mmCIF file of C-alpha atoms in Angstrom:
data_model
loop_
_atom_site.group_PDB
_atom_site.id
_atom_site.type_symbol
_atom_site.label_atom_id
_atom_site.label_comp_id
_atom_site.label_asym_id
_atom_site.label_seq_id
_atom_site.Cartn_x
_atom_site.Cartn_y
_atom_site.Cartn_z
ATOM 1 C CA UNK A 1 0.000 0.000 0.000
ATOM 2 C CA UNK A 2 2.522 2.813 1.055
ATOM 3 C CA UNK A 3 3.991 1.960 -2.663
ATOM 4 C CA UNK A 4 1.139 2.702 -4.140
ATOM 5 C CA UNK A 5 0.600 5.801 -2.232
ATOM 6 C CA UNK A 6 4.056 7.229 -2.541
ATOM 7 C CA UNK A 7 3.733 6.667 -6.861
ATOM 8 C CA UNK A 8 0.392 8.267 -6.410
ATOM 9 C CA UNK A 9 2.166 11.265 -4.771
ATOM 10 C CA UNK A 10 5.094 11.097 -7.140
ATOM 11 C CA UNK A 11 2.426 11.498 -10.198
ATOM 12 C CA UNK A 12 0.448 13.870 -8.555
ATOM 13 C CA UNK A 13 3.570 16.373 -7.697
ATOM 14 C CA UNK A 14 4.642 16.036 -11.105
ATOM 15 C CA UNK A 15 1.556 16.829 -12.727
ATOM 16 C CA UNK A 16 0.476 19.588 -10.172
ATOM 17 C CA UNK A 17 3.344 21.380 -9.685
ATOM 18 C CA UNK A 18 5.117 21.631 -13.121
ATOM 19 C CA UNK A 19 4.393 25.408 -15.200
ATOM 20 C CA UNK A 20 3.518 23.333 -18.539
ATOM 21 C CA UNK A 21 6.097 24.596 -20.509
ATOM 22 C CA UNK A 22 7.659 22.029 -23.390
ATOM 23 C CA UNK A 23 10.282 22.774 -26.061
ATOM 24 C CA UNK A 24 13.979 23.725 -26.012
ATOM 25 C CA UNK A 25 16.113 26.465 -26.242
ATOM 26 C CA UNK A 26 18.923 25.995 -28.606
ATOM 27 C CA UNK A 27 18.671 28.376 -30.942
ATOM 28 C CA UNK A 28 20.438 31.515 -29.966
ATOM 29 C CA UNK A 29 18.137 34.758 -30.020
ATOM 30 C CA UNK A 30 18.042 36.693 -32.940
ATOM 31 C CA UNK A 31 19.435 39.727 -32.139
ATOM 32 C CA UNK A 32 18.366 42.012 -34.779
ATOM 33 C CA UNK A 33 15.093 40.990 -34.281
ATOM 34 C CA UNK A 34 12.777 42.931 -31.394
ATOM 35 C CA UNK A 35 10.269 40.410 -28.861
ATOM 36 C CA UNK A 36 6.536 40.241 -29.990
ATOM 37 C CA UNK A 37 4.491 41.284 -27.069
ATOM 38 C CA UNK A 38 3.638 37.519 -26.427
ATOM 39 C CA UNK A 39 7.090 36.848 -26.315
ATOM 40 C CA UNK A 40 7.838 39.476 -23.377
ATOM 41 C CA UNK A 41 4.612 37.931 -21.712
ATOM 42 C CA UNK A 42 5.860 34.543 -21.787
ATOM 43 C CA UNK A 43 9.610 35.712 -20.898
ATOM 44 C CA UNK A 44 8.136 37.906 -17.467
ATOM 45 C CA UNK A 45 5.608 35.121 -16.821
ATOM 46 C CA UNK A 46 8.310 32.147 -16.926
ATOM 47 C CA UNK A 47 10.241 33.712 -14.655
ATOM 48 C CA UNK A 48 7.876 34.967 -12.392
ATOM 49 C CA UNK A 49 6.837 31.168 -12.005
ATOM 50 C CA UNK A 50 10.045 29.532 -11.938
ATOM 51 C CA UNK A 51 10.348 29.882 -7.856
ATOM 52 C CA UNK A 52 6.623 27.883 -7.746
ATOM 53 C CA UNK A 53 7.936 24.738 -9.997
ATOM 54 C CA UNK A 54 11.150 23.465 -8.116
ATOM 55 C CA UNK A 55 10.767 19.490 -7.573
ATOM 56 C CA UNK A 56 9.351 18.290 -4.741
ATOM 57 C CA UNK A 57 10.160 14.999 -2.818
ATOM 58 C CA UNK A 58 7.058 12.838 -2.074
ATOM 59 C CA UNK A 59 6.818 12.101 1.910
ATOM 60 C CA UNK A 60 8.262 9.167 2.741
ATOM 61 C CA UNK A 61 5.207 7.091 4.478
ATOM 62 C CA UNK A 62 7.458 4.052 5.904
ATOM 63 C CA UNK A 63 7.013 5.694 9.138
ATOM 64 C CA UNK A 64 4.285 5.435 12.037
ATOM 65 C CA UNK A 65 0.756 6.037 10.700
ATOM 66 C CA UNK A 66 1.023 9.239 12.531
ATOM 67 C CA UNK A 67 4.198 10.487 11.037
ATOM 68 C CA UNK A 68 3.379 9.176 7.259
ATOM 69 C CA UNK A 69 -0.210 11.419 7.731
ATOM 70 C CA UNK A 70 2.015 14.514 9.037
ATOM 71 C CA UNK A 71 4.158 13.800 6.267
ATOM 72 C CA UNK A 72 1.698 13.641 3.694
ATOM 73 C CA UNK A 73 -0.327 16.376 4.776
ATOM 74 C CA UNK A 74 2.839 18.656 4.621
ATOM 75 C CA UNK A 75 3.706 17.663 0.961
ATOM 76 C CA UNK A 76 0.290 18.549 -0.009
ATOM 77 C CA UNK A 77 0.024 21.502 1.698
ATOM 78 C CA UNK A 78 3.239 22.682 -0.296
ATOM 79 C CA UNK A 79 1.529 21.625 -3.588
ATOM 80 C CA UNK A 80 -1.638 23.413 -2.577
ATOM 81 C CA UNK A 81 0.329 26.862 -1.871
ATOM 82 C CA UNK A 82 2.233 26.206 -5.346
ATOM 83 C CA UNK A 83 -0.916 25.959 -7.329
ATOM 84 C CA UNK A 84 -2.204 29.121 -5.579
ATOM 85 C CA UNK A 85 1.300 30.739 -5.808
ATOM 86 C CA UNK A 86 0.790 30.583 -9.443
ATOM 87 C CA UNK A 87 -2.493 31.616 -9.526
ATOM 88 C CA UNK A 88 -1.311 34.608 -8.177
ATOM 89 C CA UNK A 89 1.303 34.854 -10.469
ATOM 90 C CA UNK A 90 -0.591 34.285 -13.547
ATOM 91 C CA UNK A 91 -3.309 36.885 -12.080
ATOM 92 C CA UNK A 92 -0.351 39.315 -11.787
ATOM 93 C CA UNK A 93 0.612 38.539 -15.560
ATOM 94 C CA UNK A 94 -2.908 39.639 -16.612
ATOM 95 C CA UNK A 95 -3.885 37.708 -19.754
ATOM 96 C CA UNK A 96 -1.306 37.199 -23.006
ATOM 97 C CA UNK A 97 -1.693 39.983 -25.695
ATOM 98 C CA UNK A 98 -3.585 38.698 -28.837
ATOM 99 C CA UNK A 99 -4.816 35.316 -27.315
ATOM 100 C CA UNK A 100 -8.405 34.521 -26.479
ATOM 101 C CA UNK A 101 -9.166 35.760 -22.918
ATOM 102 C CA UNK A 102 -11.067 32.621 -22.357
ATOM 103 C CA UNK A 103 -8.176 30.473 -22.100
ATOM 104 C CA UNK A 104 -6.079 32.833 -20.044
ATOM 105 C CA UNK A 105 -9.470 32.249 -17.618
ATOM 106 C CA UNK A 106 -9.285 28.552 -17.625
ATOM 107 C CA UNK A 107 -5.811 28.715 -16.792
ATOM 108 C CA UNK A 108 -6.511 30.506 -14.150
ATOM 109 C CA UNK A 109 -9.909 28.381 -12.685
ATOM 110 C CA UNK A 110 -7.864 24.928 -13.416
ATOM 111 C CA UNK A 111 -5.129 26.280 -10.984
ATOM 112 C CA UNK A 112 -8.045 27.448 -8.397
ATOM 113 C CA UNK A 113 -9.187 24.167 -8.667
ATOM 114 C CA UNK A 114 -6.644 22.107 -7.795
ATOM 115 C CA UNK A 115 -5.461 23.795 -5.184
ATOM 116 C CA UNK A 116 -9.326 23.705 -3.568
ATOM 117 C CA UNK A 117 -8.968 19.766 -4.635
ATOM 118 C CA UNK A 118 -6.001 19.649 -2.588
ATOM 119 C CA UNK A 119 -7.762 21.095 0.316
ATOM 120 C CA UNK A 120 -10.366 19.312 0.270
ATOM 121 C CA UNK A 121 -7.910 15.668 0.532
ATOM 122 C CA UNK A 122 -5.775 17.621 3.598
ATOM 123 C CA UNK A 123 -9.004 18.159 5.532
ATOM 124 C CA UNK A 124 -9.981 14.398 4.646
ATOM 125 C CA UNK A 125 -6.595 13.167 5.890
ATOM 126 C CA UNK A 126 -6.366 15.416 8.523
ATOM 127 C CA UNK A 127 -9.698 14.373 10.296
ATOM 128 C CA UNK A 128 -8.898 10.845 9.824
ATOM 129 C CA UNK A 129 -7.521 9.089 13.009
ATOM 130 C CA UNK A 130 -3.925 7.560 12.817
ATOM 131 C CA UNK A 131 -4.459 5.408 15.503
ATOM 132 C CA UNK A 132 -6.899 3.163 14.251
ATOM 133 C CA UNK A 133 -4.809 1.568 10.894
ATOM 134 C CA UNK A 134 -7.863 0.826 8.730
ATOM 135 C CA UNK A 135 -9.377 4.223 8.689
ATOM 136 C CA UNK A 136 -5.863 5.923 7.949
ATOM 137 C CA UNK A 137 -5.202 3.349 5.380
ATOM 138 C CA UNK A 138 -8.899 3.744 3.432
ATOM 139 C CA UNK A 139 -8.372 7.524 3.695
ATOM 140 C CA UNK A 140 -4.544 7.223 2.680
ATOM 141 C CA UNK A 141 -6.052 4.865 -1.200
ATOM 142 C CA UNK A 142 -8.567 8.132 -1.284
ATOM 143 C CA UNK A 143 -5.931 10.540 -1.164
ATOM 144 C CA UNK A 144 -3.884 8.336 -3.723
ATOM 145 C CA UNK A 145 -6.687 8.278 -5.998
ATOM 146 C CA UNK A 146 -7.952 12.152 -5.771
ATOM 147 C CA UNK A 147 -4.493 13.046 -6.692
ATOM 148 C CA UNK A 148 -4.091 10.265 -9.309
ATOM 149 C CA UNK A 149 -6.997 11.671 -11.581
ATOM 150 C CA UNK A 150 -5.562 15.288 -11.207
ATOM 151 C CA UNK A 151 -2.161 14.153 -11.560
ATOM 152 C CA UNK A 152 -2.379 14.562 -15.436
ATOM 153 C CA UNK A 153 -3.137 18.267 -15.532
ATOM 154 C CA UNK A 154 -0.127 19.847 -17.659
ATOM 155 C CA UNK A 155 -0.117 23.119 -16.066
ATOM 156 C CA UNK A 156 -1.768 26.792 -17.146
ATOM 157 C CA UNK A 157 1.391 26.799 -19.612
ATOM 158 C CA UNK A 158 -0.180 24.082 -21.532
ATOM 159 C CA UNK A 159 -3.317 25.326 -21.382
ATOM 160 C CA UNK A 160 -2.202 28.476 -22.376
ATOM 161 C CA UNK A 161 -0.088 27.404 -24.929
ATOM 162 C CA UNK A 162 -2.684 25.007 -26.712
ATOM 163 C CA UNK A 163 -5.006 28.138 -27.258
ATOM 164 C CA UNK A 164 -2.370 30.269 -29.721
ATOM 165 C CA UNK A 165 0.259 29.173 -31.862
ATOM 166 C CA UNK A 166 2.536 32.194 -31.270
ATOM 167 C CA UNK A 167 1.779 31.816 -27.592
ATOM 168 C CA UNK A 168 2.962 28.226 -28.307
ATOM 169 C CA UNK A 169 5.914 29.005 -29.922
ATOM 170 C CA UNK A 170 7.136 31.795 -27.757
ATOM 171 C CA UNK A 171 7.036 29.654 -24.444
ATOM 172 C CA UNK A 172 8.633 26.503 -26.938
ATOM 173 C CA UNK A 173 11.516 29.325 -27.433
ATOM 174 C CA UNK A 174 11.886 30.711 -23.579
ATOM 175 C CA UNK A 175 15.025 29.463 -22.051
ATOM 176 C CA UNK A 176 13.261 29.804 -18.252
ATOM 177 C CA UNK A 177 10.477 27.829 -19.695
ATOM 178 C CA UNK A 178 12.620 25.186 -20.792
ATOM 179 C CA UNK A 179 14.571 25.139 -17.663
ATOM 180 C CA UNK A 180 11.479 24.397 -15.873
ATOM 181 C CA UNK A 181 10.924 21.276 -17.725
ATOM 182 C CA UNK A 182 14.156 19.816 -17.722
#
């Protein structure tokens, strides 16, 4: 079971907490030629973010049922304030120039969301007892899989980025976004 839980976690910190950027930065800049507005967006966004995506280590739950549910409830409270870190990023950002505001608006909502999800599975954890080992391990597999079916969101750069092909392009040419990914 903790196996399980800790791959669940693994997933579900990778998905969660990543920006959503893809692509690489090989290419050297053009220097003769000036950013497009979306690519300045991108640039100050990117970096803006890049403190909210560092990696981070699912709690080890080989412990006492007590310590793996301290444990676990820390890791998801720092996954929680990520999402909403970014929120507030991305609300700081304002929406991309020339892209659909709609999308910019999702982006934003799928971030609120997960970090309410993730609330929601702390106070389930949280009011479950550690003492008695069936309850904590029945709430533990609901934990695994409430994070497990949001573990495959991409991030508000993907969603961002699947709205406008320039959009797409300039985060595909950001260095910071690449970094991110890597």
């Amino acid at each position: 079971m903790n196996r399980t839980i800790r791959v669940a976690l693994a997933g579900a910190a990778m998905g969660l907490v990543l920006g959503g950027c893809t692509g690489s930065a090989d290419e050297p800049e053009a220097k003769a030629k000036p950013a497009t507005p979306q690519q300045q967006w991108v640039q100050s966004l990117c970096k803006a973010l890049e403190p909210t995506t560092a990696p981070v280590e699912p709690p080890s739950t080989s412990g006492t049922p007590a310590e793996s549910q301290a444990a676990i409830v820390g890791f998801l409270r720092t996954l929680r304030d990520r999402l909403e870190a970014q929120a507030t990023v991305l609300d700081d950002a304002g929406a991309p120039p020339e892209v659909d505001p709609a999308s910019f608006d999702q982006a934003k909502e799928s971030l609120a969301s997960g970090a309410k999800t993730l609330q929601g599975v702390i106070k389930n954890l949280k009011s479950a007892s550690s003492a008695d080992a069936d309850q904590m391990e029945a709430t533990l597999l609901q934990v695994s899989e409430s994070l497990a079916e949001s573990s495959s969101y991409a991030g508000p750069l993907a969603e961002l980025s699947a709205s406008d092909e320039g959009l797409k392009k300039a985060f595909e040419d950001d260095e910071t976004c690449a970094s991110i990914m890597s």
